[in-house]
Coordinates of C-alpha atoms in Angstrom, one line a residue:
X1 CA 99.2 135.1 -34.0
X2 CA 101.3 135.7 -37.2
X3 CA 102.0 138.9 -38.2
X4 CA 103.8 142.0 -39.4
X5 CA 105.8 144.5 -37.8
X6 CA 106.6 147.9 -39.6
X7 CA 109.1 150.4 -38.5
X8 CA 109.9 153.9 -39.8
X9 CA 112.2 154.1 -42.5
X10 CA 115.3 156.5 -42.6
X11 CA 117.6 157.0 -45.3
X12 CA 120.8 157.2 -42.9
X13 CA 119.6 153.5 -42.1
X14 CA 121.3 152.0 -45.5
X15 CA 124.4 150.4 -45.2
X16 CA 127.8 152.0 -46.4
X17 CA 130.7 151.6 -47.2
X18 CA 130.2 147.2 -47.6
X19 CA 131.8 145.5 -50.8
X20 CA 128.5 144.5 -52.2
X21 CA 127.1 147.9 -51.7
X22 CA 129.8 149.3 -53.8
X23 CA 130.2 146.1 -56.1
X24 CA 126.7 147.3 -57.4
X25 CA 128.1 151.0 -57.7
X26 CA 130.9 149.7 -59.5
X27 CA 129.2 147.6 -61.7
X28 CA 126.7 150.2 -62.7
X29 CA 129.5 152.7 -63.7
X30 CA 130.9 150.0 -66.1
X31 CA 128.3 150.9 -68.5
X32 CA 128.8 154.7 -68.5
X33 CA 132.5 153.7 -68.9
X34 CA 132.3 151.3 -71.6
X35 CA 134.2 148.8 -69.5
X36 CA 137.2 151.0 -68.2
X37 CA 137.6 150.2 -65.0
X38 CA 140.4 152.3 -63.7
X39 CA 138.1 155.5 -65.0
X40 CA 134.7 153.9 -63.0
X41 CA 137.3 153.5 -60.1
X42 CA 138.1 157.3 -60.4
X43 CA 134.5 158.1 -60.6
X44 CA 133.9 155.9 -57.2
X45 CA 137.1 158.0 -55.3
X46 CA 134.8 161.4 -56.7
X47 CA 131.7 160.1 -55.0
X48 CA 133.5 159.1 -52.1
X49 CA 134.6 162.7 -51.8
X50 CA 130.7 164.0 -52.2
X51 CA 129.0 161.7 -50.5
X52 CA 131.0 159.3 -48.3
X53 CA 130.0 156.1 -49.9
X54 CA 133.0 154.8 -47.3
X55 CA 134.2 154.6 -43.9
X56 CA 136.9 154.9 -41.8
X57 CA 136.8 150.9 -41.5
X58 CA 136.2 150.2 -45.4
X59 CA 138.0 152.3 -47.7
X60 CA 138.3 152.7 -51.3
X61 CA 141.7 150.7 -51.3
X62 CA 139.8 147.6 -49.2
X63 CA 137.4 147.6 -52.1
X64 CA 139.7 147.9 -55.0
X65 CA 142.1 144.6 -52.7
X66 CA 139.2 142.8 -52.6
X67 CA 137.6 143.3 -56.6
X68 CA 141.2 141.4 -57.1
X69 CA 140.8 139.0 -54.6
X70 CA 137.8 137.5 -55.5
X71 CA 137.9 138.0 -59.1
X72 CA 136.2 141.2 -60.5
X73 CA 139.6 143.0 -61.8
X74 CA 142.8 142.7 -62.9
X75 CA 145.7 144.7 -62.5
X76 CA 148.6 144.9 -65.3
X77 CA 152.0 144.7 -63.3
X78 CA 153.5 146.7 -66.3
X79 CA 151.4 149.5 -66.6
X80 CA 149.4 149.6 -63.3
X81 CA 146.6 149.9 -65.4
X82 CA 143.0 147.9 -64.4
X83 CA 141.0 145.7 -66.4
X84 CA 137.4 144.1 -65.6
X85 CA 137.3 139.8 -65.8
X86 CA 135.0 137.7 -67.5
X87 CA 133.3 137.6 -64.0
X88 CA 132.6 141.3 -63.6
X89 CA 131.1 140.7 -67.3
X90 CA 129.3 138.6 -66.2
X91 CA 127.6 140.8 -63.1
X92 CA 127.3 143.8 -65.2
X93 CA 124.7 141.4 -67.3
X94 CA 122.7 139.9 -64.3
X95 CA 122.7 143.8 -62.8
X96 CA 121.4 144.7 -65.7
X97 CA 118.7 142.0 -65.6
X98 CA 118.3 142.7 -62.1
X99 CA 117.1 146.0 -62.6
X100 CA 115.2 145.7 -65.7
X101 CA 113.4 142.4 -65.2
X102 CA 112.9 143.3 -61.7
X103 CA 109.7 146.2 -62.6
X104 CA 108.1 144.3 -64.7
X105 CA 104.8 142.5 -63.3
X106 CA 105.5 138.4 -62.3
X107 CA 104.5 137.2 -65.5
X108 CA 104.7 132.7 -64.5
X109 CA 107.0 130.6 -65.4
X110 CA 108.3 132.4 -68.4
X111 CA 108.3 129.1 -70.6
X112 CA 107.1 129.7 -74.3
X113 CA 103.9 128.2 -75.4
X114 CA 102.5 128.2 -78.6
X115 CA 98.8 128.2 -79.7
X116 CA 98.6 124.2 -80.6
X117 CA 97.7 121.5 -78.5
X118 CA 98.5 117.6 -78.8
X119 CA 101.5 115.5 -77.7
X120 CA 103.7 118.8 -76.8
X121 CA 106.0 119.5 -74.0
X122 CA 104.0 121.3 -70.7
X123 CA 100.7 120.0 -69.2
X124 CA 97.6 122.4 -69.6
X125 CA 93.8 122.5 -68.0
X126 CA 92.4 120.7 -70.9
X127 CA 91.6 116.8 -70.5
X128 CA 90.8 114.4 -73.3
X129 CA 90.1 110.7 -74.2
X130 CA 93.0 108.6 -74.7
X131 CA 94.7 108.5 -78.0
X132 CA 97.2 105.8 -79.6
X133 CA 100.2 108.0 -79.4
X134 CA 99.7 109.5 -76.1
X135 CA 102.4 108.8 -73.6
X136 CA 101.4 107.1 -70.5
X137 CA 102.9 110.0 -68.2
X138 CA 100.3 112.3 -70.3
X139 CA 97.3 109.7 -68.4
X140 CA 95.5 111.5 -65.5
X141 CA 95.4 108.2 -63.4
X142 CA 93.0 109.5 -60.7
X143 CA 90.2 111.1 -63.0
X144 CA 90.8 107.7 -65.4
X145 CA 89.9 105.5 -62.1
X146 CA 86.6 107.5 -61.0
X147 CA 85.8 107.2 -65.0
X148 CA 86.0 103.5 -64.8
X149 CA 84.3 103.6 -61.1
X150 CA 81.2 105.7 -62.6
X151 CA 81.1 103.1 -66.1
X152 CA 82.0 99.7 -64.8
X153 CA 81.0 100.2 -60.9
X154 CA 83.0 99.6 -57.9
X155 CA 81.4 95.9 -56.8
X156 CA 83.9 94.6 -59.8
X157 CA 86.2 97.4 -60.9
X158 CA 87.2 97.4 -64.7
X159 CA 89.1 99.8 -66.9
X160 CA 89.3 99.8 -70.6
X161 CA 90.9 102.2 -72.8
X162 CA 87.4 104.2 -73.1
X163 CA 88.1 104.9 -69.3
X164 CA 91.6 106.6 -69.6
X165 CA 91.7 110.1 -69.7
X166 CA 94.5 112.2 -70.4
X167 CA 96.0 115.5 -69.7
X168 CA 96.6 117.7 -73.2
X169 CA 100.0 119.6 -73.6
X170 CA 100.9 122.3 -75.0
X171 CA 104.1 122.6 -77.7
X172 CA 106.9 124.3 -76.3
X173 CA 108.5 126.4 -79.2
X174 CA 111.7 128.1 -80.1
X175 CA 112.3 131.7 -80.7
X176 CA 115.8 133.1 -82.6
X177 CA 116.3 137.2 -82.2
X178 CA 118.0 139.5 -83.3
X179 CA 118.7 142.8 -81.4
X180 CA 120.1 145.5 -83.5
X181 CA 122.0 148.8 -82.0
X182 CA 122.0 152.1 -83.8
X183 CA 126.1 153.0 -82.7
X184 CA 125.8 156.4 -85.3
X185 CA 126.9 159.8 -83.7
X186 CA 123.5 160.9 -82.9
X187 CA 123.4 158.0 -80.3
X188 CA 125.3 160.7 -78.6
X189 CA 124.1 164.0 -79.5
X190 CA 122.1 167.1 -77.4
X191 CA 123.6 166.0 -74.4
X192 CA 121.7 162.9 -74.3
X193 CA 123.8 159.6 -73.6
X194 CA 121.3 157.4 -75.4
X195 CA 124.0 154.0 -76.1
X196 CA 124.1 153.4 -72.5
X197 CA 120.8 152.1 -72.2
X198 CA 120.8 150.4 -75.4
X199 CA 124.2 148.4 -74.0
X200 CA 122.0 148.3 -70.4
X201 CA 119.4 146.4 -72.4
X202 CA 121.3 144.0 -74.7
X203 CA 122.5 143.1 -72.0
X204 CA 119.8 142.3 -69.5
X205 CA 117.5 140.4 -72.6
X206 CA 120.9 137.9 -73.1
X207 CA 121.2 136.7 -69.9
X208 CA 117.2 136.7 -69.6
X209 CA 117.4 134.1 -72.5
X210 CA 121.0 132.4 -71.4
X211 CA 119.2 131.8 -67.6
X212 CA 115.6 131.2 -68.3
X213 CA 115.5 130.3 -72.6
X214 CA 118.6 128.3 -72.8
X215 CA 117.5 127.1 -75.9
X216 CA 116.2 130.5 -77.9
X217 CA 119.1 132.5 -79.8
X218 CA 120.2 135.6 -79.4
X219 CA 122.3 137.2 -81.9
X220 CA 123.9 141.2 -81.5
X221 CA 124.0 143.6 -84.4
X222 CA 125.7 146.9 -84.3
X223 CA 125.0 149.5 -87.5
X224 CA 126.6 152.5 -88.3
X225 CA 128.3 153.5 -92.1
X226 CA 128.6 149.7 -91.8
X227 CA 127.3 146.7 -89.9
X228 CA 129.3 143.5 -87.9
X229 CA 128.0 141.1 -85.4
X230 CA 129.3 141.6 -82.0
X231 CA 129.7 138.6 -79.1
X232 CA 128.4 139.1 -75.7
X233 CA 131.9 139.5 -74.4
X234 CA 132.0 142.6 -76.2
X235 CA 128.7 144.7 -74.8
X236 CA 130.1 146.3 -72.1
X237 CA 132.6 148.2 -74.0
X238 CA 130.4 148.9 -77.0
X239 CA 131.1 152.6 -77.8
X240 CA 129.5 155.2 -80.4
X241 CA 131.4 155.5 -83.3
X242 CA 131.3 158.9 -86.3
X243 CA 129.1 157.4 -88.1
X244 CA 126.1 157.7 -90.1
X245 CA 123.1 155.2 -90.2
X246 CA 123.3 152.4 -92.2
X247 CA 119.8 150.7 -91.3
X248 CA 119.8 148.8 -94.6
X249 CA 123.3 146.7 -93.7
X250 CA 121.8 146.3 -90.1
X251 CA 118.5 144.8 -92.0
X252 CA 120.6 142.6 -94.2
X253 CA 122.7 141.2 -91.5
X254 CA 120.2 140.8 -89.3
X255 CA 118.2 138.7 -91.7
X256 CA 121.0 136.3 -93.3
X257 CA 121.9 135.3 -89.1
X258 CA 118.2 134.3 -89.0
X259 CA 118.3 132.7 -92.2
X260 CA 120.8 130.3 -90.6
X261 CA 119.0 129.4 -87.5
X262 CA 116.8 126.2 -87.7
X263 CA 113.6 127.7 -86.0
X264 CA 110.1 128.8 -86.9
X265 CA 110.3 131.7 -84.7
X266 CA 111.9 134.7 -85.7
X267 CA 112.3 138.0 -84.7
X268 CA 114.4 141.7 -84.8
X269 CA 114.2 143.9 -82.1
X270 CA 115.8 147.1 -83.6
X271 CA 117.2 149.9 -80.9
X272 CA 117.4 153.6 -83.1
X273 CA 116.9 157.0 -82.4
X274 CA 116.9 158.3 -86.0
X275 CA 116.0 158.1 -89.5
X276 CA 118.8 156.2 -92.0
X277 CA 121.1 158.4 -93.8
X278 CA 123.9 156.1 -95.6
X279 CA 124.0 152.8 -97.8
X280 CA 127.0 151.4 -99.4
X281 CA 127.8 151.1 -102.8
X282 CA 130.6 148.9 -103.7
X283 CA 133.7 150.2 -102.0
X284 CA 131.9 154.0 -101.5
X285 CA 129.7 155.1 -99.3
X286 CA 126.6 157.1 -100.0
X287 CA 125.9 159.9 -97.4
X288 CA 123.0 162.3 -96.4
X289 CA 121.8 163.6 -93.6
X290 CA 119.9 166.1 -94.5
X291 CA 116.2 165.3 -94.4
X292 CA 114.3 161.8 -95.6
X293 CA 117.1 160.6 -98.7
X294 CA 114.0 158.9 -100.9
X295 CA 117.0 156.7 -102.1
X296 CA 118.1 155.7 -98.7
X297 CA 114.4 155.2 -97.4
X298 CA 113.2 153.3 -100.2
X299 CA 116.0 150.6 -100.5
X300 CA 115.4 150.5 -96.6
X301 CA 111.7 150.0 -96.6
X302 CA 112.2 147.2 -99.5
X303 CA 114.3 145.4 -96.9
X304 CA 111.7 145.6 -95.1
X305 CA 109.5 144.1 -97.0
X306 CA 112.1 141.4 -97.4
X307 CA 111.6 140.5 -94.0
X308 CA 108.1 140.3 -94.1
X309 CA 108.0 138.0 -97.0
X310 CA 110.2 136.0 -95.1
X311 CA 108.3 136.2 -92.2
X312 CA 110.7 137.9 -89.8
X313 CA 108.7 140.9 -87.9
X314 CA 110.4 143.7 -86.9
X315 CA 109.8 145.7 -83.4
X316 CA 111.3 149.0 -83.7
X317 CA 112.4 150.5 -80.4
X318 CA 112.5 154.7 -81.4
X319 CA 114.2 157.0 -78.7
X320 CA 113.8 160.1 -80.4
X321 CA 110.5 162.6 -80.7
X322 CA 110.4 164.3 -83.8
X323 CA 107.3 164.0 -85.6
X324 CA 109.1 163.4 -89.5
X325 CA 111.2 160.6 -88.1
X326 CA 108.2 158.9 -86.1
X327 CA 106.3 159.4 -89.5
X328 CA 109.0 157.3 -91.5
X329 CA 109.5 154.5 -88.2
X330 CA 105.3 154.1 -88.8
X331 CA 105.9 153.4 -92.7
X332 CA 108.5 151.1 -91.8
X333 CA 106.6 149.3 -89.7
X334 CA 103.5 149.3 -91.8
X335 CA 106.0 147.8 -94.9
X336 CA 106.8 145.1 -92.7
X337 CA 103.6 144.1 -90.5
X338 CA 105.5 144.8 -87.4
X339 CA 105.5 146.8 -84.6
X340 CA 106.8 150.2 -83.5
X341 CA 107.3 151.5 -79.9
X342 CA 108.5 155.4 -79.0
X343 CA 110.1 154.6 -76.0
X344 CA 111.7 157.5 -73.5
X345 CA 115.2 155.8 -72.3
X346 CA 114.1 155.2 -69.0
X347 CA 111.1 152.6 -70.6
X348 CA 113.2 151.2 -72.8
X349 CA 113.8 147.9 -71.1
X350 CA 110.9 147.2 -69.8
X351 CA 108.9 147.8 -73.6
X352 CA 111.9 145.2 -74.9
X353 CA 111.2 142.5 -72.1
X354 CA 107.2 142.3 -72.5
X355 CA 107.4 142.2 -76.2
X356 CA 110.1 139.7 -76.0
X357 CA 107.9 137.9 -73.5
X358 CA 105.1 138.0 -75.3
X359 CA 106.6 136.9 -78.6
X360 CA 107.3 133.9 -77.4
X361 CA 103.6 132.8 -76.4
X362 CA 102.6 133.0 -79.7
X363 CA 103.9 131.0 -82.9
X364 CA 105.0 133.6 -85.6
X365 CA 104.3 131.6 -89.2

C-alpha cells in the first residue's frame, strides 16, 4: 500500500553551515549590497557571530575558497579586494526568480496565446473540417478514420477529404516590455529601502522571459533627473542616485525602445513610489518637489497619452500610500487606458509576474 509518512518538524533539523546553504545567503545579500561582495562577505562573518550559520567543520574561509573555486568570486591580487562573476550574476537572477515565481499559483505551460484561431502555432480543443492550407500534422488521423468509418462504412473503407478532420491552433504571439525603475532619492527615504526590491524584480521577470520567452524582449529603464537604458549585467549593482523624478524622460525612452521592436505586443511596466518632480529643458533642469507641478504633470500625462495613441499600455507599480499621489497615478492611468497597482514591497513581484503573465494571453492592438 502506497503511502505517506509525516514526522515532526524542528527547526534545529535544517542544515548548517553547507556551501549551498550559504551560497543562497550570499546571493541574497548581493542585492542589499548592490553587488559588493567583500561587504556581503562582512555581513555573513556578523551572522556567523549571531547566529552560527557555520561549524567547526565548514567555516567562513571554506566558503569564501570554494566561491573561488567553482566560480562565484574573484579576488584582485593587488588590492585583496572581492568581486562577484558573471556566474554569481547569473544566480542572483534565478534566486530571484526562485523566490518570486515560486508563490505564485502553477499557471500551465506559460506559452503565450492570443485570442485567434487558424493555422497558428499550439494545438487547442477545438476540431474542424479540413481546409486547403492546413498542414497535414494539424489532421487528427484517428477521429478522420471513425469519420470515414461512420460515412463510407467499414465493409469497403473510403476516405475523402470531407472525412479529414483537423485539430485548430492557436497563434503564438510576441510580447516586447519595458520595465522602468524610479532610482530618485525617495527610493530611499523614511527608512524604507524600496530599490532593493525593485532590482529583486527586474531581475526575476528577465530571466523569467530569457528561460521560458526566449523570444519576447525585455528592455531596462532607470529615471531620475535624467533617463539611460541599463543591460542586465548591470542590475545587481543598480544604486539610488540624488535625484529627482523625471517620469517624462523615462516615458520617452521607454517608448522610442518599443518603437524599434518589430512586435504587435507592447507594454511598460513602470516601478515608482512617487509623483514626478523634474523635466529637462535644453541643457537645464526644471525642479519642484513641492506638491503636484501642473507643468511637470501635464507634460507627463500628455506622454501618456502618447502611449496610448500608440498603443503601448502602461501598468504602474506604486509603492507609496499617500492619498494625493495615488490620486495623480489613477489620472495617469485613466490618460493612458492602463492599469495601476498599489503594491506594499513584499507583493511587488508577485503583482509584476501575473500581469506579465496575463499580458501575454491576450493580443494588445
Amino acid at each position: 500500500m502506497r503511502g505517506f509518512g509525516f514526522s515532526k518538524f524542528s527547526p534545529n533539523d535544517i542544515p548548517k553551515g553547507g556551501f549551498d546553504e550559504l551560497l543562497k545567503l550570499f546571493l541574497e545579500l548581493l542585492n542589499y549590497t548592490s553587488g559588493d561582495a567583500g561587504e556581503a562577505l562582512a555581513w555573513m562573518n556578523e551572522l556567523d557571530k549571531q547566529y552560527n550559520i557555520t561549524s567547526d567543520e565548514y567555516g567562513m574561509g571554506d566558503f569564501i575558497d570554494e566561491l573561488k573555486q567553482k566560480g562565484y568570486l574573484d579576488e584582485d591580487k593587488q588590492n585583496g579586494e572581492f568581486r562577484i562573476t558573471a556566474k554569481a550574476e547569473q544566480g542572483i537572477r534565478q534566486s530571484a526568480l526562485e523566490e518570486i515565481f515560486g508563490k505564485l499559483k502553477k499557471s500551465g505551460k506559460g506559452n503565450h496565446r492570443s485570442p485567434q484561431s487558424g493555422q497558428g502555432d499550439e494545438k487547442n480543443a477545438e476540431r474542424r473540417e479540413f481546409e486547403f492550407g492546413d498542414s497535414l500534422d494539424q489532421i487528427d488521423m484517428t477521429q478522420s478514420i471513425h469519420n470515414a468509418q461512420v460515412n463510407h462504412g467499414i465493409g469497403d473503407f473510403m476516405m475523402t477529404e470531407r472525412d479529414l478532420e483537423v485539430e485548430e491552433m492557436d497563434y503564438k504571439t510576441l510580447t516586447s516590455t519595458v520595465l522602468m525603475i524610479d532610482i530618485s532619492h525617495s527610493m530611499i527615504l523614511y527608512g524604507e529601502d524600496r530599490i532593493t526590491p525593485a532590482k529583486k524584480v527586474a531581475m526575476a521577470l528577465a530571466e523569467l522571459i530569457r528561460t521560458k520567452y526566449p523570444k519576447d524582449t525585455l528592455d531596462i529603464v532607470v529615471f531620475g533627473n535624467d533617463a539611460w537604458p541599463i543591460t542586465l549585467k548591470d542590475l545587481p549593482y543598480l544604486q539610488v542616485g540624488p535625484y529627482h523624478t523625471n517620469t517624462y524622460a523615462g516615458l520617452e525612452l521607454a517608448t522610442d525602445l518599443l518603437r524599434r521592436r518589430k512586435t504587435h505586443n507592447k507594454q511598460i511596466f513602470m516601478i515608482t513610489d512617487g509623483k514626478p518632480t523634474c523635466l529637462k529643458e535644453g541643457t537645464k533642469y526644471y525642479k519642484n518637489s513641492i506638491g503636484l507641478d501642473r507643468k511637470v504633470v501635464n507634460k507627463t500625462l500628455n506622454m501618456a497619452a502618447q502611449c496610448k495613441r500608440l498603443k503601448i499600455p502602461i501598468t504602474t507599480f506604486m509603492i507609496a500610500k499617500d492619498p494625493y499621489l495615488q490620486q495623480f497615478v489613477r489620472k495617469f492611468t485613466e490618460t493612458n487606458g492602463g492599469k495601476a497597482f498599489y503594491s506594499s514591497l513584499n507583493g511587488l513581484g508577485e503583482y509584476i509576474f501575473e500581469d506579465y503573465i496575463r499580458n501575454r494571453r491576450k493580443t494588445v492592438r
